[in-house]
Coordinates of C-alpha atoms in Angstrom, one line a residue:
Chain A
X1 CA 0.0 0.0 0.0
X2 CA 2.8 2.1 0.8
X3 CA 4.3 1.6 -2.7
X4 CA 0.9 2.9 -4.7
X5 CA 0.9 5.8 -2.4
X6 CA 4.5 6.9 -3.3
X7 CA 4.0 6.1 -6.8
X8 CA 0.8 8.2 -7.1
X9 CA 3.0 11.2 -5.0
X10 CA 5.4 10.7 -7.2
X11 CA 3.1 10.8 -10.0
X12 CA 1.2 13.2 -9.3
X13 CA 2.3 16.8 -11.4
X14 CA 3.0 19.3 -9.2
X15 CA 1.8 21.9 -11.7
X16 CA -0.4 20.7 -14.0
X17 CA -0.1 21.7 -17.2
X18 CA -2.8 21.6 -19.6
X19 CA -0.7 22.6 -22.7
X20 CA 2.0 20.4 -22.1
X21 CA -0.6 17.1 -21.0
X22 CA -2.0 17.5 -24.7
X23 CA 0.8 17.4 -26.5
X24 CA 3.1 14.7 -24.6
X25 CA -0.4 12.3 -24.9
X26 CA -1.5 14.0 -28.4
X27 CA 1.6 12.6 -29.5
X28 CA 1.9 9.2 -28.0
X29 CA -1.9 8.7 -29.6
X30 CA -0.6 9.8 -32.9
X31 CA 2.2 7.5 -32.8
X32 CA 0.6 4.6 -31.6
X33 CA -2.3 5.2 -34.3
X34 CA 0.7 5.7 -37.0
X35 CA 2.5 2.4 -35.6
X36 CA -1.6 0.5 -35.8
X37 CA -1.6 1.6 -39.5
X38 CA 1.6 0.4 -40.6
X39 CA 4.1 2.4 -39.9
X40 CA 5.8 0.5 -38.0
X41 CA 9.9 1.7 -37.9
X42 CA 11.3 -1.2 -35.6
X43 CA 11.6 -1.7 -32.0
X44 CA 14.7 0.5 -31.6
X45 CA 13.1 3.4 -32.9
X46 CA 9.8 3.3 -31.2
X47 CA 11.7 2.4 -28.1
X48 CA 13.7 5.6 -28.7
X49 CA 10.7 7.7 -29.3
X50 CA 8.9 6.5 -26.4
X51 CA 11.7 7.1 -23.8
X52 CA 11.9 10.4 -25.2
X53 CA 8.7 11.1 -24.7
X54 CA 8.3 10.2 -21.2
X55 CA 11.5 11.9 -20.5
X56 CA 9.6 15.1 -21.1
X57 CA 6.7 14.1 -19.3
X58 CA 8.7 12.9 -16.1
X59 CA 10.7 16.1 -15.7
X60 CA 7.8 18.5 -16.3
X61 CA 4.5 16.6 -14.9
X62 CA 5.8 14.7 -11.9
X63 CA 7.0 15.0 -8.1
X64 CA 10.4 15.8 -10.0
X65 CA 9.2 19.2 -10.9
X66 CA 8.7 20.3 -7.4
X67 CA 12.6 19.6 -7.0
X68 CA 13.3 21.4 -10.3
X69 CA 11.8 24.3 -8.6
X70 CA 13.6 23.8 -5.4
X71 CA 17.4 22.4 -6.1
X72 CA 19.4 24.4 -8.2
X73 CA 20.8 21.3 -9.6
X74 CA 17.6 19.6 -9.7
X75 CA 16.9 21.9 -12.3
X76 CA 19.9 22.0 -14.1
X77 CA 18.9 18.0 -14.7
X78 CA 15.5 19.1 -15.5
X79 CA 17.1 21.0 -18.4
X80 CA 19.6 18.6 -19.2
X81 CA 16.9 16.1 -20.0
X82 CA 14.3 19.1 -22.0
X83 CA 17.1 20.2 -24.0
X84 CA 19.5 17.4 -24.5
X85 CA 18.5 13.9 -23.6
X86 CA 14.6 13.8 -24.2
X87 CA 14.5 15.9 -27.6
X88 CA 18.2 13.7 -28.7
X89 CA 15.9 10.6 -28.7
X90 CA 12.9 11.7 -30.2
X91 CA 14.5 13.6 -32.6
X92 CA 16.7 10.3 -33.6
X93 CA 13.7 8.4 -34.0
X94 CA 13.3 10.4 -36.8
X95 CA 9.2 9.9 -35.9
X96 CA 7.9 11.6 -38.5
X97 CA 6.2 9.2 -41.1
X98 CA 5.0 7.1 -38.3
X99 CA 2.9 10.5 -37.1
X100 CA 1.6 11.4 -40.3
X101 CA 0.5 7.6 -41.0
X102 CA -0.9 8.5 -37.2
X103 CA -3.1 11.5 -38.3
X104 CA -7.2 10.8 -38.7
X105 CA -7.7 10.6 -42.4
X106 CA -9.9 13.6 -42.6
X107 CA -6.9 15.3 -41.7
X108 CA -4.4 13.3 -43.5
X109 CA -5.5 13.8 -47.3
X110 CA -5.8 17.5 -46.8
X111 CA -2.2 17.4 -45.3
X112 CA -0.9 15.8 -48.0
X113 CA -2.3 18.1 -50.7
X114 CA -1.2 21.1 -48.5
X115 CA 2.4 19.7 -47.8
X116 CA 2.3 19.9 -51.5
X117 CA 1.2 23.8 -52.2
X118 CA 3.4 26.6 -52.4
X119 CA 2.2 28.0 -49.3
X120 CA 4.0 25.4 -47.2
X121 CA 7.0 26.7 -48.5
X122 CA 6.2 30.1 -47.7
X123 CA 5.1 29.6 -44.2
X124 CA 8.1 27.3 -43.8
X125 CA 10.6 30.1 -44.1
X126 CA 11.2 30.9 -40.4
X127 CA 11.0 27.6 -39.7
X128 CA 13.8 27.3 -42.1
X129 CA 15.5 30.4 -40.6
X130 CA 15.7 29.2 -37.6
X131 CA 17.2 25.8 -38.9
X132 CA 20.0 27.5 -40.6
X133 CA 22.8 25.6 -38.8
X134 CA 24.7 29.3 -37.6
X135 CA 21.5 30.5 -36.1
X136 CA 20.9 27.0 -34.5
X137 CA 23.8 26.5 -32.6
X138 CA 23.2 30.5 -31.4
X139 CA 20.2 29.0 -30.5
X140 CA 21.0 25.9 -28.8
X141 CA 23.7 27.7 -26.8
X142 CA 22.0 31.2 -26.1
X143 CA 19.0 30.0 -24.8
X144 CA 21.1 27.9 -22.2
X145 CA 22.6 31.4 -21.6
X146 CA 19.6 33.4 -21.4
X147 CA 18.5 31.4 -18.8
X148 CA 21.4 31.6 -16.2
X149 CA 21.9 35.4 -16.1
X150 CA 21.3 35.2 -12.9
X151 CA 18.6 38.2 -13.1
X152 CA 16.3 36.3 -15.9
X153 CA 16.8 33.3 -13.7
X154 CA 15.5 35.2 -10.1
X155 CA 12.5 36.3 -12.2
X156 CA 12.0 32.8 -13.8
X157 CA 11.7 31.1 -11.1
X158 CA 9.6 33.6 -9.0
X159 CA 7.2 33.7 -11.8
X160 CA 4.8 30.4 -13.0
X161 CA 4.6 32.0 -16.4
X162 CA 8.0 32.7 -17.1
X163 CA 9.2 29.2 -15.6
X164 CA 7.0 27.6 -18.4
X165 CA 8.2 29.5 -20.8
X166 CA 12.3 28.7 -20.0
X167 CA 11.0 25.5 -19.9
X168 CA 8.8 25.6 -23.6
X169 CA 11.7 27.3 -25.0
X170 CA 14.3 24.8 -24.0
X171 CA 12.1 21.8 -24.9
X172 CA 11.4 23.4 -28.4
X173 CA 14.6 24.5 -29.9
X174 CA 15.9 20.8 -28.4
X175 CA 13.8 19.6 -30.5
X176 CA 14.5 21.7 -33.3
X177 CA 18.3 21.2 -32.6
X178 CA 18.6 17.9 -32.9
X179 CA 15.7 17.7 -35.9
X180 CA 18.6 19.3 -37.4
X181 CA 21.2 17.2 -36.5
X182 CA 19.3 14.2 -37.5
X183 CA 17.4 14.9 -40.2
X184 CA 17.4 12.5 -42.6
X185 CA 14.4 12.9 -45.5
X186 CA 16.3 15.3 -48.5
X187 CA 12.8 16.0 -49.3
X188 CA 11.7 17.3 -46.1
X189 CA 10.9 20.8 -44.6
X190 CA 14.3 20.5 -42.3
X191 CA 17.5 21.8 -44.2
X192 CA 19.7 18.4 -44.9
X193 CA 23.1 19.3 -43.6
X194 CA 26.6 17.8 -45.3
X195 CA 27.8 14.8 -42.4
X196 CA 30.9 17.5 -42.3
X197 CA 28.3 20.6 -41.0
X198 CA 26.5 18.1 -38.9
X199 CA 29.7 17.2 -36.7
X200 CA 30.6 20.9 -37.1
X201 CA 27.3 22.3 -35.5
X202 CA 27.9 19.4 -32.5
X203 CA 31.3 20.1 -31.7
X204 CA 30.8 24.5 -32.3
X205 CA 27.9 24.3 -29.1
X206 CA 30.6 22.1 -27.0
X207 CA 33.1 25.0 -25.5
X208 CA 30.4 27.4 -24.4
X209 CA 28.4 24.7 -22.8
X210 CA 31.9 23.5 -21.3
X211 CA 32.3 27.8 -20.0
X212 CA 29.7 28.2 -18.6
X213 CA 29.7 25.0 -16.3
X214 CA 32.9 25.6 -15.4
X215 CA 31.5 29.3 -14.5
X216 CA 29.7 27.8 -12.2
X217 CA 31.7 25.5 -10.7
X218 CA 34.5 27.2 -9.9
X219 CA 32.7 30.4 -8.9
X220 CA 33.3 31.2 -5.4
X221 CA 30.2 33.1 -5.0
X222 CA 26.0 31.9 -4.8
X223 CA 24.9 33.3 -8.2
X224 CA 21.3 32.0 -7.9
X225 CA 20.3 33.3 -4.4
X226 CA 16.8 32.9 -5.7
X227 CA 17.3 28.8 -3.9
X228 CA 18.2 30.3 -0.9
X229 CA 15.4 32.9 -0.9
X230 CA 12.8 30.7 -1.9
X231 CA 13.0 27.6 0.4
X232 CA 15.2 24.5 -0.9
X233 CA 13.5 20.9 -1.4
X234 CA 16.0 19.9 1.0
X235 CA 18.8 21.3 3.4
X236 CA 21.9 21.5 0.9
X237 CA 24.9 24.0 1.4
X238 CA 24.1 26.2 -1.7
X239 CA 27.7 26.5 -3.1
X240 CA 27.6 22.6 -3.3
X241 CA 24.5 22.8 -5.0
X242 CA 25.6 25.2 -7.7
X243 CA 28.6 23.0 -8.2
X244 CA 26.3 20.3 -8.5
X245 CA 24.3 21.9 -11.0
X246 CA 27.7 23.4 -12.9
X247 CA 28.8 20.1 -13.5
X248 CA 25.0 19.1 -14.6
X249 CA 25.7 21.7 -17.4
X250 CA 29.1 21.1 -18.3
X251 CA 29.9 17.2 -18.4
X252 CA 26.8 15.4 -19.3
X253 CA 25.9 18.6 -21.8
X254 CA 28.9 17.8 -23.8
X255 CA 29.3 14.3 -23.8
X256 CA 25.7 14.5 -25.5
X257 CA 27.4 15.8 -28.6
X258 CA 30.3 13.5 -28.7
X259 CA 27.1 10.7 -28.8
X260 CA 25.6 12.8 -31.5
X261 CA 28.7 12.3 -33.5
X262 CA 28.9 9.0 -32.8
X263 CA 25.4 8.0 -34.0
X264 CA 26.0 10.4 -36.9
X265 CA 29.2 8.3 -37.4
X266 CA 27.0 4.9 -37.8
X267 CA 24.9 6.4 -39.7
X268 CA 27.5 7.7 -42.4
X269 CA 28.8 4.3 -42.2
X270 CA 25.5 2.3 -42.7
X271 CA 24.4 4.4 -45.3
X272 CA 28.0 3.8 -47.3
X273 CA 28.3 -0.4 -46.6
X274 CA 24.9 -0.7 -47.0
X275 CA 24.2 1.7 -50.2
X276 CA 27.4 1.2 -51.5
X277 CA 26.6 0.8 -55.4
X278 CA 24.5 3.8 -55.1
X279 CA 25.6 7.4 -54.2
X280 CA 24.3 8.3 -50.7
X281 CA 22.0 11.4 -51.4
X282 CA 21.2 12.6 -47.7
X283 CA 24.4 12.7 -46.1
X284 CA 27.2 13.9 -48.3
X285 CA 30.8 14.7 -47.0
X286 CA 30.9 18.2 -46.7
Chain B
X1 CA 9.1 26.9 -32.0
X2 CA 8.1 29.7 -35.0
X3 CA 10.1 32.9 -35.2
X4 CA 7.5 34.9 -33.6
X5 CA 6.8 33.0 -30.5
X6 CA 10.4 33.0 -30.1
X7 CA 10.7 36.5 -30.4
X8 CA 7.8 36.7 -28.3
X9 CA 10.3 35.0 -25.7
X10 CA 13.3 37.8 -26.2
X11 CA 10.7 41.0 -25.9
X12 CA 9.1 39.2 -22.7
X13 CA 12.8 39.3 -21.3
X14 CA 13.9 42.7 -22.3
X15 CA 10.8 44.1 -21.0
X16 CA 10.9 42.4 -17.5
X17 CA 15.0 43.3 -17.4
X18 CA 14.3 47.4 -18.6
X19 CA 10.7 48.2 -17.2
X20 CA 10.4 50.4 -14.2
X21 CA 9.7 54.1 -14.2
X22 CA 10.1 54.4 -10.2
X23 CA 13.5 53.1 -8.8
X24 CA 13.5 50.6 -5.9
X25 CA 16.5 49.8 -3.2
X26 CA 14.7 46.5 -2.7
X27 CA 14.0 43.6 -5.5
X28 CA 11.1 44.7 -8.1
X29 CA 8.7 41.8 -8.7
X30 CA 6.1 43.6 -9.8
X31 CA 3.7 41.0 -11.8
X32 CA 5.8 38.4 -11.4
X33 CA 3.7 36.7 -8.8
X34 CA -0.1 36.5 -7.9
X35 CA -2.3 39.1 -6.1
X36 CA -2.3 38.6 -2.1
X37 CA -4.9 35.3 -1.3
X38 CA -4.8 33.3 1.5
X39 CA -7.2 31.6 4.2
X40 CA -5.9 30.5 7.5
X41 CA -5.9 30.7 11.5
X42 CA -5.6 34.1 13.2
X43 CA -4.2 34.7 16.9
X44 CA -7.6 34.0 18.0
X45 CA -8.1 30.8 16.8
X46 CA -10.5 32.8 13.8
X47 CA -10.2 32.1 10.2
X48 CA -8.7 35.2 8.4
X49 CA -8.5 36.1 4.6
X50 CA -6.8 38.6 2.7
X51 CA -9.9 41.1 4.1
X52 CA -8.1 41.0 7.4
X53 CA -5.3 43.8 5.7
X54 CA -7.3 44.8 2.9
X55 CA -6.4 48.3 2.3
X56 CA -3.2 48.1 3.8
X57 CA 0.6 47.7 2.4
X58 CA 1.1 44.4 3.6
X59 CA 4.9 42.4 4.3
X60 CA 3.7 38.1 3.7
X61 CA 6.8 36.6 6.1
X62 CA 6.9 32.8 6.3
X63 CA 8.5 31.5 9.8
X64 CA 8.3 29.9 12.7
X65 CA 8.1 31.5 16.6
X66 CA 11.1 29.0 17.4
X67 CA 13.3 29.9 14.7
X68 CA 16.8 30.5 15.8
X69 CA 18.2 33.0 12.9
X70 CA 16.8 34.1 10.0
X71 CA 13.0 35.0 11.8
X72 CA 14.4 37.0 14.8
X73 CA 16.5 38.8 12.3
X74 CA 14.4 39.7 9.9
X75 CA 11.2 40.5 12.5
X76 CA 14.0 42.4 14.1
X77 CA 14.7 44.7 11.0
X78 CA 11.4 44.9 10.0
X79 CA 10.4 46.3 13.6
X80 CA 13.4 48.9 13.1
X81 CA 12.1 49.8 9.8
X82 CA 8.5 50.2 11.3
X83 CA 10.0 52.3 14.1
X84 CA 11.7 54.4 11.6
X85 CA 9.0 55.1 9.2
X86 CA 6.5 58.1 9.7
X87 CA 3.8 57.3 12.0
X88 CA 1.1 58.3 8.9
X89 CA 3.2 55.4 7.0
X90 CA 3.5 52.9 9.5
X91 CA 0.2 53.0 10.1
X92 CA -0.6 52.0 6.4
X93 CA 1.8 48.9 6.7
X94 CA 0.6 45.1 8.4
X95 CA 3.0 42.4 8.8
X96 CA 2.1 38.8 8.3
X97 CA 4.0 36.4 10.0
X98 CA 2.7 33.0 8.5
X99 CA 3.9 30.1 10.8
X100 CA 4.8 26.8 8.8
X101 CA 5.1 25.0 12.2
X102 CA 1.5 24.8 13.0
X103 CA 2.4 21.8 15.4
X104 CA 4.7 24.0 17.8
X105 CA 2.8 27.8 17.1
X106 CA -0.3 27.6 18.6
X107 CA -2.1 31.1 17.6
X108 CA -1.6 32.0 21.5
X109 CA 1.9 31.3 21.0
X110 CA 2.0 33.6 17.7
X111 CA 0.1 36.4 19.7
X112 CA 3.0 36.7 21.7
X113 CA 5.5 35.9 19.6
X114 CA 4.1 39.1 17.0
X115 CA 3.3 41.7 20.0
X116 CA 6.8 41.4 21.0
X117 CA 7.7 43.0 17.5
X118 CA 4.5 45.5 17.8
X119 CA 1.2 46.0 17.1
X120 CA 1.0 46.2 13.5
X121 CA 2.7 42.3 13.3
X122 CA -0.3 39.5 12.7
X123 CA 0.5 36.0 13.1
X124 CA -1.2 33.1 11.2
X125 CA -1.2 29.5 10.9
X126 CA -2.9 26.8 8.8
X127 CA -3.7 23.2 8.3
X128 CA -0.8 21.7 6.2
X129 CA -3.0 22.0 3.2
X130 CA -3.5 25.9 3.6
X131 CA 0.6 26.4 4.3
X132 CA 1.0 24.6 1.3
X133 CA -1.3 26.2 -0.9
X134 CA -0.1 29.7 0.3
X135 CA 3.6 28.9 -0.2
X136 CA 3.0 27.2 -3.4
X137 CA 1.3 30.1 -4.8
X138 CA 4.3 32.2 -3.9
X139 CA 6.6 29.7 -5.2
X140 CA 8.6 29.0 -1.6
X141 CA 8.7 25.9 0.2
X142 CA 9.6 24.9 3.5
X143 CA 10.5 21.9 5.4
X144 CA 11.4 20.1 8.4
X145 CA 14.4 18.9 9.9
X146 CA 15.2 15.0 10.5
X147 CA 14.2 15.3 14.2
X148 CA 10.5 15.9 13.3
X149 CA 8.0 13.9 15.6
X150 CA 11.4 12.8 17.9
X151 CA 12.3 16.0 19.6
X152 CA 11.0 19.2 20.5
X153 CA 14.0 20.6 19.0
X154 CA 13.7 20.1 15.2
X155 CA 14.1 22.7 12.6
X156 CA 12.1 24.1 10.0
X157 CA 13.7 25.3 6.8
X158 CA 11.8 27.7 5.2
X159 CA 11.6 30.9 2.3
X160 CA 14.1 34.1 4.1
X161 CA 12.1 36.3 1.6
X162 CA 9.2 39.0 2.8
X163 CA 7.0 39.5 0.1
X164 CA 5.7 43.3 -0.4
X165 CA 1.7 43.7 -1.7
X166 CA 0.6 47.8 -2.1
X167 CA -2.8 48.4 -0.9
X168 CA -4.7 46.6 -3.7
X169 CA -3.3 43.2 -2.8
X170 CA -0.8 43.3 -5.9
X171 CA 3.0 42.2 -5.4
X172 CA 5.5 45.0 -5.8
X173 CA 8.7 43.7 -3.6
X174 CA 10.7 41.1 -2.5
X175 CA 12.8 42.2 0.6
X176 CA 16.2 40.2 1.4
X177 CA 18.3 39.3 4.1
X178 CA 21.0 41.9 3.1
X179 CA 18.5 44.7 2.0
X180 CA 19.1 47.4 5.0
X181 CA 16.7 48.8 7.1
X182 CA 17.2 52.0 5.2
X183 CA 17.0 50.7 2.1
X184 CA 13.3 49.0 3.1
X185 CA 11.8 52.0 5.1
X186 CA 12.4 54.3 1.8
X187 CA 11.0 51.8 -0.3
X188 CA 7.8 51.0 1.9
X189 CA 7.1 54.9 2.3
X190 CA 6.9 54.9 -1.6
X191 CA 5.1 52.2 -1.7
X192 CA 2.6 54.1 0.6
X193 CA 2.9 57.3 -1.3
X194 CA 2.4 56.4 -5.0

């Protein structure tokens, strides 16, 4: 009995969000429905999709929230997971055809005749702005930035509107970072980036990731007072939980890209061994 | 994420880091949090709302009456800053002391604990479900040390933060532990006087 009450503690969100409910389950539904039709991409893939999925949901609708609120380096893992880990796995799952096969049909047909009109490419320029690999990697490292000024991040965590929105925003251009990075349909809305501009972009966001961890690891002063001022989760001596949280940012942060290249690595190879006779059209050396 | 919601996220930020037309000493959090709410148990065992300081500049403090550091201090300034303040300004300003140690701070105990700091102190406690609702919707927490249910003796850790609410119930400050008594009684009388 014990056990089902911790787990529904544990369970239950500490801020529910309606937003983010629909679209972690909107998702799951569409994938599952996509997977029911046909679309079925193999058990590594779906098995990457769905621990990406509840990756987001764990960190943002659970008792872990509460923590992220609490623990400077709670939250630091909380973004860790949003911007690196969840969106890495989804994103790799490349999940795409599986949630178009997922959509209703009387939404399907229409999609496919509109993915097809010229206005898809116009209303697809900003998407394809912000994909431009320079303006990603700004991106993918400012945002982490943003955040951490240690004025934004008082106010961010004082407020429950701007905490969701540090939070949207890092989940997002995750997910748009690592679309990127992944992308593997020449044919698709997402620029296909040379192998060589891929590994580029991954190693480019690893030195400012690496500065600012070390920032606040070896900084001798509380930068976030907004723990102390607010309560922690738990009696922890702040400056150990800013070095917690330092290295959070710092080692897990960048060994995500060295994984990227990996993956990107196997992926080169597979596509050359197994496509040998033909010339490889998505993922030409740069 | 489209470019407009995302610039959508850059405007929000420079606004919140260059608005303000009247300087503070003290932190700005103007819209940042909620308006003042609350229900829970006056010095006199009564249930007490917002109502209670309606009208009045109001200081939200969470503590506890056995508190060894940061609530003695902090009651302590504020007292100093009350002392210090014009008696037309004072007058406009309540204190809430908000025990999150209902088990030890019976509302006798808080009667004493807030007269000892003067008149215009109020104590308050709650049920564990009004302390959390109250703290959650001003994003503190508290909790309690290992020695709960044991000893007498246990601590309480808890938000070091007084939160500032004009006369309409709307959040304007955050005082700190290093904001000076100065600093506080020049902010509070322009609280008062805008």
């Amino acid at each position: 009995m014990e056990v089902i009450a911790g787990v529904r503690w544990f369970l239950t969100p500490w801020e529910f969000a309606p937003l983010v409910q629909a679209a972690i389950w909107g998702a799951a539904v569409l994938y599952l429905s996509g997977c029911w039709r046909g679309a079925w991409p193999g058990i590594p893939r779906v098995a990457a999709f769905a621990i990406g999925l509840v990756g987001f949901y764990v960190v943002t609708q659970t008792r872990l929230d509460y923590y992220a609120q609490y623990l400077f380096y709670a939250h630091r893992g909380q973004h860790l997971v949003l911007h690196h880990l969840a969106p890495f796995l989804v994103a790799l799952s490349a999940p795409a055809p599986v949630l178009a096969a997922g959509l209703p049909r009387v939404v399907n047909e229409p999609w496919r005749r509109w993915r097809r009109s010229r206005w898809l490419t116009v209303l697809s320029l900003p998407y394809r702005l912000l994909q431009h690999p320079i303006i990603a990697g700004v991106l993918f490292v400012g945002l982490i930035y943003l955040w951490l000024i240690p004025s934004v991040h008082f106010d961010a965590m004082l407020s429950a509107q701007l905490y969701w929105l540090m939070n949207a925003s890092m989940a997002l251009d995750g997910l748009l970072f690592w679309w990127l990075i992944f992308a593997r349909d020449a044919a698709g809305l997402t620029p296909c980036l040379s192998f060589g501009k891929r590994v580029a972009l991954l190693v480019a966001v690893v030195p400012p990731q690496i500065l600012v961890g070390a920032i606040m690891v070896f900084s001798e002063t509380n930068l976030f007072d907004v723990y102390s001022v607010c309560g922690r989760a738990f009696p922890i001596n702040p400056m150990t939980d800013q070095q917690l949280g330092g290295v959070l940012t710092w080692i897990p942060a960048a060994m995500m890209s060295v994984i990227g290249v990996l993956v990107l690595l196997a992926m080169r190879l597979n596509e050359l061994g197994g496509e040998a006779a033909r010339r490889p059209k998505t993922l030409e050396v740069a | 994420m489209r470019a407009g919601s995302l610039a959508g996220v850059f405007v929000a930020v420079a606004l919140l880091v260059a608005c303000g037309d009247v300087s503070w000493r003290t932190k700005d959090i103007s819209g940042l949090m909620p308006d003042l709410a609350f229900e829970l148990t006056g010095e006199s065992g009564e249930t007490i709302t917002a109502s209670r300081v309606e009208g009045h500049t109001t200081l939200l403090f969470f503590g506890y009456t056995s508190c060894p550091d940061i609530c003695p201090v902090m009651m302590g300034k504020l007292a100093a800053v009350m002392q210090r303040l014009p008696t037309s300004v004072a007058e406009q300003v309540r204190i809430l002391f908000v025990s999150v140690d209902p088990d030890r701070d019976s509302p006798k105990q808080l009667r004493q604990y807030t007269d000892a700091f003067g008149a215009r102190f109020i104590g308050a406690t709650g049920t564990q479900e009004q302390l959390g609702a109250l703290s959650k919707r001003y994003r503190v927490t508290y909790s309690y040390g290992s020695k709960k249910g044991e000893a007498e003796n246990y601590l309480v850790s808890h938000s070091s933060a007084v939160f500032v609410f004009d006369d309409q119930g709307q959040v304007r400050l955050m005082l700190r532990q290093d904001d000076s008594v100065e600093a506080i009684a020049a902010d509070l009388k322009q609280l008062t006087q805008l």
